GROMACS .gro file of C-alpha atoms in nm:
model
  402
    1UNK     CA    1   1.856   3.624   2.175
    2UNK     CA    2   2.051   3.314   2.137
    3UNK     CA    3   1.865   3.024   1.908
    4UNK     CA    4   1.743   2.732   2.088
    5UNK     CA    5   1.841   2.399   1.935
    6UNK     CA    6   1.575   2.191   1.830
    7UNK     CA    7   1.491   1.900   2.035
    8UNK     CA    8   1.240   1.756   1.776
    9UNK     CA    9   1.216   1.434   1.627
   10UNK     CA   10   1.366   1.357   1.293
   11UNK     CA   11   1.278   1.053   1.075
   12UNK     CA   12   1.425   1.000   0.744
   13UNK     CA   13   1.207   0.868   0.493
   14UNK     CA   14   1.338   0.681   0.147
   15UNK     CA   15   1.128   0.795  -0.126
   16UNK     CA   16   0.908   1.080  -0.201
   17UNK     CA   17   0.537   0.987  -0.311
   18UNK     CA   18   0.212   1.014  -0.129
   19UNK     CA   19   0.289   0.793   0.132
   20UNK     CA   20   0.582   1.026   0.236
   21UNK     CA   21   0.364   1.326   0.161
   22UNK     CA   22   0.091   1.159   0.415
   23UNK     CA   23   0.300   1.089   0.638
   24UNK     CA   24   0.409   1.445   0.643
   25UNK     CA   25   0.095   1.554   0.732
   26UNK     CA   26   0.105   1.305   1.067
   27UNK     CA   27   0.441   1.394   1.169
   28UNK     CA   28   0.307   1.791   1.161
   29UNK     CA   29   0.074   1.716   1.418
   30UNK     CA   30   0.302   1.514   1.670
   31UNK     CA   31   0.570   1.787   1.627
   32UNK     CA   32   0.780   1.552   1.401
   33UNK     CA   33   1.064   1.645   1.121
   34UNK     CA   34   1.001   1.404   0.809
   35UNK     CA   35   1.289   1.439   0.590
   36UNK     CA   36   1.252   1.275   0.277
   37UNK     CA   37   1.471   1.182  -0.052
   38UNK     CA   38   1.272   1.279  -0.329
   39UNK     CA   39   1.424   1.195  -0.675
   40UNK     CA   40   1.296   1.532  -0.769
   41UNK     CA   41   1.164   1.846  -0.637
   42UNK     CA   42   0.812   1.801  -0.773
   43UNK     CA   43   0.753   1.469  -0.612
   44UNK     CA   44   0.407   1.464  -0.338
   45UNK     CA   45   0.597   1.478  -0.067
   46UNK     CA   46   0.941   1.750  -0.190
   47UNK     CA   47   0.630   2.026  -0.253
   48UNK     CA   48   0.520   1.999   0.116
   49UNK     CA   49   0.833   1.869   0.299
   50UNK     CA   50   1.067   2.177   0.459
   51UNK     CA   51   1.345   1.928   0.464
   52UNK     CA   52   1.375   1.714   0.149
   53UNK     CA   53   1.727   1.549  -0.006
   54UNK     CA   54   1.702   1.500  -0.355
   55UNK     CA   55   1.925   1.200  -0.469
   56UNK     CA   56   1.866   0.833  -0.546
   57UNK     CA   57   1.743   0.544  -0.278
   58UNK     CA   58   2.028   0.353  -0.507
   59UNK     CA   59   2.284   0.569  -0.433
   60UNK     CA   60   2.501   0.527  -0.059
   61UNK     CA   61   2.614   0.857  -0.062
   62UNK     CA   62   2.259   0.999  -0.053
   63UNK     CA   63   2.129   0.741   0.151
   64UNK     CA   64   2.403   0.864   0.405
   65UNK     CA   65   2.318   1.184   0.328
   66UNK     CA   66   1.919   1.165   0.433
   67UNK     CA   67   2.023   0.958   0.719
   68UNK     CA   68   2.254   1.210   0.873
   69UNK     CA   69   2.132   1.306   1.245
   70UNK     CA   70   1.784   1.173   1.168
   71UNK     CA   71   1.636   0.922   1.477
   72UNK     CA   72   1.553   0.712   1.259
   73UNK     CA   73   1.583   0.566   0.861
   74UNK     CA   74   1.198   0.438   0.704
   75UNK     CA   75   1.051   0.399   0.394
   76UNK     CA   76   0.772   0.467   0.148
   77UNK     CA   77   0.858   0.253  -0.071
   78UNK     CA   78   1.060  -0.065  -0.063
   79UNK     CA   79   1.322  -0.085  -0.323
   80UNK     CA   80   1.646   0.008  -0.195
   81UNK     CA   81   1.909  -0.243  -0.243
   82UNK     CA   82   1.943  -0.435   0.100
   83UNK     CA   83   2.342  -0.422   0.055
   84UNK     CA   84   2.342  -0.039   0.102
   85UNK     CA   85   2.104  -0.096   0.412
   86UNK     CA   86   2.353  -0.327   0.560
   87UNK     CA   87   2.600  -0.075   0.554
   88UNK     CA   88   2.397   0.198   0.697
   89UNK     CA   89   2.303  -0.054   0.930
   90UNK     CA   90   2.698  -0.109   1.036
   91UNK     CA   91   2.747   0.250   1.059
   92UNK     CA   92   2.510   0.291   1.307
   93UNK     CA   93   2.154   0.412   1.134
   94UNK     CA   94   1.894   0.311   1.250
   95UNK     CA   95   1.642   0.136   0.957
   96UNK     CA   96   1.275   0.062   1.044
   97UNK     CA   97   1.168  -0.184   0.921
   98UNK     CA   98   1.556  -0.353   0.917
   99UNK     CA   99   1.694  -0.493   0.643
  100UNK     CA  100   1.656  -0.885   0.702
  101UNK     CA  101   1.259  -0.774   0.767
  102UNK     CA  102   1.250  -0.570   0.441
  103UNK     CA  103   1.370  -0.872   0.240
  104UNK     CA  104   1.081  -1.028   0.269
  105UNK     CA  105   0.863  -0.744   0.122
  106UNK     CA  106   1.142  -0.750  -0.168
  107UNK     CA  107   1.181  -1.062  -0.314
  108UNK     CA  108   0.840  -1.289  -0.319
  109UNK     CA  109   1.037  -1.609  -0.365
  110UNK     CA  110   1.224  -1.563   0.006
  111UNK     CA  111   0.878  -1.387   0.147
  112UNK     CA  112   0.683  -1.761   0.035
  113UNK     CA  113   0.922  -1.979   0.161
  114UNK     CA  114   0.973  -1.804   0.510
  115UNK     CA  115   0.607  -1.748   0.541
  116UNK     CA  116   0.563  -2.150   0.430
  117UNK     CA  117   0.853  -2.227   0.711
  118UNK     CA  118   0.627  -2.010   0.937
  119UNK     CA  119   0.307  -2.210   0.871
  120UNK     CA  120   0.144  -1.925   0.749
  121UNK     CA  121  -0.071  -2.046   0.460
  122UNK     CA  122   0.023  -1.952   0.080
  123UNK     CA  123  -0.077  -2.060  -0.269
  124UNK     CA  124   0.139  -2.319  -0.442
  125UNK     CA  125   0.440  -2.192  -0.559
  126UNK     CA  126   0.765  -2.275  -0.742
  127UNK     CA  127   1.110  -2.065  -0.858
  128UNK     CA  128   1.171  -2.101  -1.216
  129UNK     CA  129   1.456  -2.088  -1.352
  130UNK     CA  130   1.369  -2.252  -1.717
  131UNK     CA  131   1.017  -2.250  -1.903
  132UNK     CA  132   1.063  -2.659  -1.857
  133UNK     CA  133   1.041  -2.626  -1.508
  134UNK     CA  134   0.729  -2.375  -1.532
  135UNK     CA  135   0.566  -2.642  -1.755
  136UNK     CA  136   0.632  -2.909  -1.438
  137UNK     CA  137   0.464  -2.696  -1.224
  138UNK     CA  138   0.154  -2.605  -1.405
  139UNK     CA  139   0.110  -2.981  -1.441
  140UNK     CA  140   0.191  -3.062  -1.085
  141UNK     CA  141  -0.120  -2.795  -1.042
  142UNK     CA  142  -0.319  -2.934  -1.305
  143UNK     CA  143  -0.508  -2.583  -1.302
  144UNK     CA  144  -0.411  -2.219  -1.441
  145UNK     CA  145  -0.076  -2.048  -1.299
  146UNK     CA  146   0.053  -1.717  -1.223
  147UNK     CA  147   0.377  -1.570  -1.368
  148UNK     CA  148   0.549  -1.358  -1.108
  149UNK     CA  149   0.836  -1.112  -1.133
  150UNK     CA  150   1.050  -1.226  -0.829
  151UNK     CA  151   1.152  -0.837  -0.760
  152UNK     CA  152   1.027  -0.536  -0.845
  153UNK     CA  153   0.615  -0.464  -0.932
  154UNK     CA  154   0.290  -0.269  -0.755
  155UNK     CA  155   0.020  -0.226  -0.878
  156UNK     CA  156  -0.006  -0.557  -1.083
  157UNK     CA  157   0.301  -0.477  -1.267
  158UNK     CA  158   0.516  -0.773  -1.274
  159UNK     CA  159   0.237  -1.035  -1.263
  160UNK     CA  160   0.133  -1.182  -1.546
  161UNK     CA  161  -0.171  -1.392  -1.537
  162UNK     CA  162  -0.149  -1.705  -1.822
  163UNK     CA  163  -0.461  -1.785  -2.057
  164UNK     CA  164  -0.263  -2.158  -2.107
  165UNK     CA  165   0.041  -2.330  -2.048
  166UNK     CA  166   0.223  -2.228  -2.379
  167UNK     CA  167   0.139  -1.853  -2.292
  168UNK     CA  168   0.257  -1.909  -1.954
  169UNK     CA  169   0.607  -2.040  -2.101
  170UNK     CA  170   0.587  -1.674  -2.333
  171UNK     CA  171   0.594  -1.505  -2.038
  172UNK     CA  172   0.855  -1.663  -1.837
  173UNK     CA  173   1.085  -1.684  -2.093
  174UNK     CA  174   1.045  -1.295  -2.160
  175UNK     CA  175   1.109  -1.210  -1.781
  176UNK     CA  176   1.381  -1.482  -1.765
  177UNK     CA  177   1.531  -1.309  -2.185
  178UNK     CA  178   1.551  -0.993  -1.971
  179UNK     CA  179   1.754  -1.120  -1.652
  180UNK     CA  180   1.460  -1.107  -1.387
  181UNK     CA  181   1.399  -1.374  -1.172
  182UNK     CA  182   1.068  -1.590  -1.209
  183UNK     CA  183   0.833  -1.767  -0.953
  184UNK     CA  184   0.506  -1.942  -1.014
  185UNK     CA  185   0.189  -1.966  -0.858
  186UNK     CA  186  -0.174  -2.193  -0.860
  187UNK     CA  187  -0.399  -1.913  -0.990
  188UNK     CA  188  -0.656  -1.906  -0.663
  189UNK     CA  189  -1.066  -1.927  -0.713
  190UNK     CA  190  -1.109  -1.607  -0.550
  191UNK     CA  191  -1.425  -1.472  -0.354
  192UNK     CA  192  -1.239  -1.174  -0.286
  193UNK     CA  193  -0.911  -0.975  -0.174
  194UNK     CA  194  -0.872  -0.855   0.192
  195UNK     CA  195  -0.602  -0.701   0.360
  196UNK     CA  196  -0.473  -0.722   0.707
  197UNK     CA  197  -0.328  -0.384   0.860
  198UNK     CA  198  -0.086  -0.403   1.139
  199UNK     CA  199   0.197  -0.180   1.304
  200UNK     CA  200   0.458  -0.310   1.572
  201UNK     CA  201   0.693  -0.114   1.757
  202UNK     CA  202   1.071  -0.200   1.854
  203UNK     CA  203   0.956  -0.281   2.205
  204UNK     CA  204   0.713  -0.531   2.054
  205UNK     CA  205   0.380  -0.391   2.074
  206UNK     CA  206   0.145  -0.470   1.843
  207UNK     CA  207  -0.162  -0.309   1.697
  208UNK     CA  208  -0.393  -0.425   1.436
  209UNK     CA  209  -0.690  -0.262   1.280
  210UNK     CA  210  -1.028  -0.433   1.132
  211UNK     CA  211  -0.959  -0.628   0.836
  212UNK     CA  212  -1.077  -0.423   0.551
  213UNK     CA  213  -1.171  -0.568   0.175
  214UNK     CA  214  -0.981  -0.426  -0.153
  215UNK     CA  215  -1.148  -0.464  -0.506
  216UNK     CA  216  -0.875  -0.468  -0.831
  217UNK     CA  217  -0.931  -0.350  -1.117
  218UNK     CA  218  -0.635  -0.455  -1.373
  219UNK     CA  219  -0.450  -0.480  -1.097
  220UNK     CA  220  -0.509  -0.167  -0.908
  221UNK     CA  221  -0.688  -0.093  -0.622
  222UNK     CA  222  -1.009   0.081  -0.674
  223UNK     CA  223  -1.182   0.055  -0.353
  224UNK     CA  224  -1.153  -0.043   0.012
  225UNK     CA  225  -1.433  -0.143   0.246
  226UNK     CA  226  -1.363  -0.098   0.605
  227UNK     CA  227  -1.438  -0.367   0.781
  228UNK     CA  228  -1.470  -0.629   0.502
  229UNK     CA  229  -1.897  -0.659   0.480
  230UNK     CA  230  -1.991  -1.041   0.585
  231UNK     CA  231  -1.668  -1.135   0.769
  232UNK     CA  232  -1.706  -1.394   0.988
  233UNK     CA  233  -1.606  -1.258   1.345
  234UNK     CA  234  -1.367  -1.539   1.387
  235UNK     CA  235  -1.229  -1.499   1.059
  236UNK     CA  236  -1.120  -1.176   1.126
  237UNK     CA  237  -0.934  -1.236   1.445
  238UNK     CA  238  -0.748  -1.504   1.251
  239UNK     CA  239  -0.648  -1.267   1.033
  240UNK     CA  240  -0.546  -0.979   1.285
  241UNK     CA  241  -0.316  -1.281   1.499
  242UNK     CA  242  -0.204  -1.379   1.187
  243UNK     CA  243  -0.066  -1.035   1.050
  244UNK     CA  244   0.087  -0.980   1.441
  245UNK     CA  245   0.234  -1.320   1.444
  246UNK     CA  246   0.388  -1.271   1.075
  247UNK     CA  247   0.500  -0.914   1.212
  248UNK     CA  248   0.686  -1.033   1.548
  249UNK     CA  249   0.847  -1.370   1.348
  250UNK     CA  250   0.990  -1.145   1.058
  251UNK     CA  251   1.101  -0.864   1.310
  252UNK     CA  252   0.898  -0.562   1.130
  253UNK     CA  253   0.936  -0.227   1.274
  254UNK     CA  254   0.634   0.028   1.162
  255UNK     CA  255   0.358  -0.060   0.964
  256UNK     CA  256   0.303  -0.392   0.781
  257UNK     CA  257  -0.008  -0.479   0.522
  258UNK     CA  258  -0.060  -0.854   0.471
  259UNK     CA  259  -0.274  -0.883   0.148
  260UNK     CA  260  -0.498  -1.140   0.146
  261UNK     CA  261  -0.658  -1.397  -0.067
  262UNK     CA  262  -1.012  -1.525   0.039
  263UNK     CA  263  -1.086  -1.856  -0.115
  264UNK     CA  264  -1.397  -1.988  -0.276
  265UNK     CA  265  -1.451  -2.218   0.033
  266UNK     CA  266  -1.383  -1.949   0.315
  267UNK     CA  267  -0.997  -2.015   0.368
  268UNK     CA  268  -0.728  -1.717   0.387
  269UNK     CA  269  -0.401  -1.754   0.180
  270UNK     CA  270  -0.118  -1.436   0.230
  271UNK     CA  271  -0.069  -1.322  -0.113
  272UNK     CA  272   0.144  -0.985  -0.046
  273UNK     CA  273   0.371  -0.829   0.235
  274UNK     CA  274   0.416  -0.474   0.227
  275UNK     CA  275   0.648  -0.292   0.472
  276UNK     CA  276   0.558   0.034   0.525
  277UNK     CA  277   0.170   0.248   0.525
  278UNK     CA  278  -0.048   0.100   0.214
  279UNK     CA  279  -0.284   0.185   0.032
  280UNK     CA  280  -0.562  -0.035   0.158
  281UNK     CA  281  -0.493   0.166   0.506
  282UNK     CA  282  -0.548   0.531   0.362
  283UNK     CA  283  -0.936   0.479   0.456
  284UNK     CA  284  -0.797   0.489   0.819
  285UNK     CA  285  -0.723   0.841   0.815
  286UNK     CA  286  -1.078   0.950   0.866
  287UNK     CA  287  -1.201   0.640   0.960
  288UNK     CA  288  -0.971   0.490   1.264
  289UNK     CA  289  -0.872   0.678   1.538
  290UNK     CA  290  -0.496   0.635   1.466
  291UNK     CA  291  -0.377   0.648   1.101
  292UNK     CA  292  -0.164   0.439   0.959
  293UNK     CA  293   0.074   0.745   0.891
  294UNK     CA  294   0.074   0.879   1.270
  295UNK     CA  295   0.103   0.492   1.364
  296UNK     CA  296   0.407   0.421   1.169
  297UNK     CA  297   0.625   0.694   1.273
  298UNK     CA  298   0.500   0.630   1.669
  299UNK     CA  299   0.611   0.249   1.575
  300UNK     CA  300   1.006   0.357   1.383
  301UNK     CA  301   1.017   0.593   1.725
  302UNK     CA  302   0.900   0.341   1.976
  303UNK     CA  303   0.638   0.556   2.105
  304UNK     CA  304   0.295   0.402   2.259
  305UNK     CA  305   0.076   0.292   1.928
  306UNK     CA  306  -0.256   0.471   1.924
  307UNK     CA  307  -0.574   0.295   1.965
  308UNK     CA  308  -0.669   0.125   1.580
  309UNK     CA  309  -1.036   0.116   1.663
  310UNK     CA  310  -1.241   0.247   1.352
  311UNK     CA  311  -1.482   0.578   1.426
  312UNK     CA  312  -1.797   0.443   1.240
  313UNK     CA  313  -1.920   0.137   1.107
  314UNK     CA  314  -1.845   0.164   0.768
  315UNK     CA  315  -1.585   0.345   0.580
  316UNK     CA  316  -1.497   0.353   0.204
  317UNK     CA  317  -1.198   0.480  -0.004
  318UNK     CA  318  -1.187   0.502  -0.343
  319UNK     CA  319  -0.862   0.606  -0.529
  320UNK     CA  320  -0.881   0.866  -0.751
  321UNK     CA  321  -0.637   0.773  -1.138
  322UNK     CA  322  -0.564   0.913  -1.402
  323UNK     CA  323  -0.844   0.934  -1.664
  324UNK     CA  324  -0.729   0.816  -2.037
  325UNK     CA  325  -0.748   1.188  -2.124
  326UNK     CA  326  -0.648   1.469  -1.894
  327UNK     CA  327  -1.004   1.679  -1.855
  328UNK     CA  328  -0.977   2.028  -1.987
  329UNK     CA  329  -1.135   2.137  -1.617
  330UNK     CA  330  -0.878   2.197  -1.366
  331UNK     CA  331  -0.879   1.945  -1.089
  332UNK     CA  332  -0.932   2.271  -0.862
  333UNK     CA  333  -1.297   2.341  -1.056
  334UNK     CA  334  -1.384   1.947  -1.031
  335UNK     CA  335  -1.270   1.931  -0.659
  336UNK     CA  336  -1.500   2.249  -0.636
  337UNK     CA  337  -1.791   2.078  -0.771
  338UNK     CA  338  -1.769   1.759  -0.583
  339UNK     CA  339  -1.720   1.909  -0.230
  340UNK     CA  340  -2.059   2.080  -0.323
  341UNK     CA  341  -2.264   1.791  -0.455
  342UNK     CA  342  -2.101   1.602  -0.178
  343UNK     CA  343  -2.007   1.765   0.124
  344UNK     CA  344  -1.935   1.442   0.326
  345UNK     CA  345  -1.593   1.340   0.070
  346UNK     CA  346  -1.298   1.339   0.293
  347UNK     CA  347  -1.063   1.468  -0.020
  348UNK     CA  348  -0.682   1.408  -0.041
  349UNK     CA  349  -0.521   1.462  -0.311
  350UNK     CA  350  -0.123   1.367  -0.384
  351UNK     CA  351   0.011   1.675  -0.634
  352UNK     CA  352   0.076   1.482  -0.921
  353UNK     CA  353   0.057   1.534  -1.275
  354UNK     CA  354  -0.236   1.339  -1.390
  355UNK     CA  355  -0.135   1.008  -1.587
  356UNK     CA  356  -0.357   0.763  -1.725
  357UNK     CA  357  -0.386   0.440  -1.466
  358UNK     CA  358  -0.195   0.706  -1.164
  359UNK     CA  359  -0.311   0.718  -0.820
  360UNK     CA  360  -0.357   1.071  -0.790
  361UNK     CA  361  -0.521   1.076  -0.483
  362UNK     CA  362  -0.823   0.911  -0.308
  363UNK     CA  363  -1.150   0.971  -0.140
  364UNK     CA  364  -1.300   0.853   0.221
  365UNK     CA  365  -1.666   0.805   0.347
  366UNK     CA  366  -1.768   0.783   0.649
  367UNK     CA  367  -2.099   0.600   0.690
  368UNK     CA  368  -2.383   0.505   0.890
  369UNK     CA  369  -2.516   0.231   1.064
  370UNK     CA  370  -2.711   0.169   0.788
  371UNK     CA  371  -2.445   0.204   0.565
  372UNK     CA  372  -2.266  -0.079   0.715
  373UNK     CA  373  -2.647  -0.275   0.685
  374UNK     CA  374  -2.617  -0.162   0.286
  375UNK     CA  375  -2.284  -0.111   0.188
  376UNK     CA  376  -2.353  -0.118  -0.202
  377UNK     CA  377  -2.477   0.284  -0.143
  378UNK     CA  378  -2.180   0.400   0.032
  379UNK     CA  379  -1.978   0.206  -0.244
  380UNK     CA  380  -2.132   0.334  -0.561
  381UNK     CA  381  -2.126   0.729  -0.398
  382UNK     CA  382  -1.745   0.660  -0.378
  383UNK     CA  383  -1.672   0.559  -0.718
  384UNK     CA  384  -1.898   0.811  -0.866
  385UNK     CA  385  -1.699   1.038  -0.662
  386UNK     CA  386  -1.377   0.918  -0.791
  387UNK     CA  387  -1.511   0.887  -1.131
  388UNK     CA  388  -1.613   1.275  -1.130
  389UNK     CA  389  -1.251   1.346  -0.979
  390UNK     CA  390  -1.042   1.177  -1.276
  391UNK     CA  391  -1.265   1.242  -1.581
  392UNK     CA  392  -1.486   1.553  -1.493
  393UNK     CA  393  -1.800   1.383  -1.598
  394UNK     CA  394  -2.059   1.277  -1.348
  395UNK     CA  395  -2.169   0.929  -1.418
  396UNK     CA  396  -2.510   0.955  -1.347
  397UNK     CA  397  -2.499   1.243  -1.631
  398UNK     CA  398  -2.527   1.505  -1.326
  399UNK     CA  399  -2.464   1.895  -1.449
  400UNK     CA  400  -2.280   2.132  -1.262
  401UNK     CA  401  -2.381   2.429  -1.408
  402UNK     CA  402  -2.752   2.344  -1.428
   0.00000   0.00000   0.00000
């Protein structure tokens, strides 16, 4: 019997963590191909991927190589150098988001001054080039600044936040000492951190779902709420056209979080762009009725988008890290133990070694009604959750075996 060629779907996806791994697990169930370049077999997504290319996002050649016959180039991760885009791009691949869109979630200093040419509203901001001109800014602020890494960073890495202006000066002249460009920012009186979720298609559709709050801790995400508790209606829509609008001006293809500052008096400043599925849109994989995973590869394919609207009132994800010290039970006995304590915990977990500070994989509620009345509940049975994941101890001193 002759073989019949395959008529499937292939997208190409840059980089080979859990958000390639995720989006694995969507492309499965729309009868998708992901092929991903992994730097290394063990990566989340080379130990569940059929079709992986190990090699280096820096590297043309493998670029080319992951790119070959697939429908379409994506990422999960944005740090390939937009020069070797632009030449896939002239050889005819095609890269969702492109590269003049992906600039923007690369380099903070063009992202600021095209969102502040957009009217989009930002924190005060400068480039510095010289610790003389970081000391002009922080008195043209007259308040406490930010020290930014221009490129590069998640997770908090690459922002520094000064105690004073002579520390401030420290740290840009260390960034600057070791050739990386610097930008500076008003340090913003915070209520909280929200983030605006959006996908858009080729064709221009748009999709947005409810505005959800993160909470940092040393610059990670801990925990999302879904929707943010106490968000003004209107508020929320803002955000939403907001995220669209930013989406359709910079030309984004596929998924695109807008992180979100919410000021002391009410007002909403864009802090981050990211470019691809984020973390602060994993709780919509048991809480929306489209994930961000399915919804990015129907977006870099041009299909439909599915409906964003969430499936309960409340939802909340708490990311699992790496504990200080590895517990001596296997994650398979303290997965074991949670799932029967509490058989509600949507589990996903990323196959990675466990590191201190490393997402190794996260946890979703789904609540009630009168979870969404009370969210504190909902919240603290996540991070215990979590907690019990990384460290194997139950904070509320609960025993397994008794």
């Amino acid at each position: 019997m002759m073989a019949v060629p395959s008529t499937r779907p292939v997208v190409a996806m840059v980089g080979g963590g859990q958000l390639a791994r995720m989006t694995h697990q969507a492309a499965i169930a729309l009868g998708q191909t992901l092929r991903v370049l992994a730097g290394a077999p063990d990566e989340s997504a080379a130990q569940v991927s059929p079709d992986v290319v190990i090699g280096s996002h820096t590297d043309l050649e493998d670029l080319r190589r992951v790119a070959a016959g697939a429908d379409v180039l994506t990422f999960d991760h944005e740090h390939v150098p937009a020069d070797l885009l632009e030449k896939l791009v002239a050889e005819g691949v095609k890269v969702a988001p492109p590269p003049q869109a992906l600039l923007h979630a690369q380099d903070k200093l063009v992202m600021r001054r095209r969102l502040e040419e957009l009217g989009a509203p930002v924190p005060r901001y400068a480039g510095i080039g010289t610790p003389e001109e970081l000391e002009a800014f922080a008195a043209r602020v007259g308040g406490p600044v930010v020290v930014k890494a221009v490129r590069g960073g998640y997770d908090g890495r690459g922002v520094r936040m000064a105690r004073d202006p002579s520390h401030a000066r420290e740290i840009a002249a260390s960034f600057l000492a070791d050739g990386v460009p610097v930008m500076a920012e008003e340090e913003v009186n915070l209520r909280r951190e929200l983030s605006a979720l959006v996908a858009r298609s080729p064709f221009g559709q748009g999709a947005a779902w409810p505005i959800v709050e993160t909470v940092q801790a040393d610059g990670i995400c801990v925990q999302v709420i879904a929707p943010a508790p106490a968000l003004p209606d209107d508020v929320a829509s803002a955000a939403q056209r907001l995220a669209l609008r930013l989406a359709a001006e910079l030309g984004v293809v596929g998924v695109l979080a807008v992180e979100l500052f919410e000021t002391a008096d009410g007002a909403l400043l864009v802090n981050e762009l990211a470019m691809r599925p984020h973390n602060s849109g994993h709780w919509t994989m048991d809480g929306a009725r489209t994930s961000q995973f399915e919804q990015h590869l129907r977006a870099v394919l041009d299909y439909p988008l599915g409906s964003t609207d969430a499936l309960a009132p409340l939802t909340v994800m708490a990311n699992v890290l790496g504990a200080p010290q590895t517990p001596a039970m296997t994650m398979d006995e303290r997965l074991h133990h949670l799932l029967g304590r509490m058989p509600d915990a949507r589990v996903h977990l990323y196959g990675k070694l466990e590191r201190p500070g490393r997402k190794i994989g996260h946890i979703n509620f789904v609540g009630t009604e009168r979870d969404a009345t009370n969210p504190a509940g909902l919240r603290e049975r996540a991070e215990r959750a979590a907690h019990w994941l990384s460290h194997g101890r139950w904070t509320d001193g609960w025993d397994p075996h008794g």
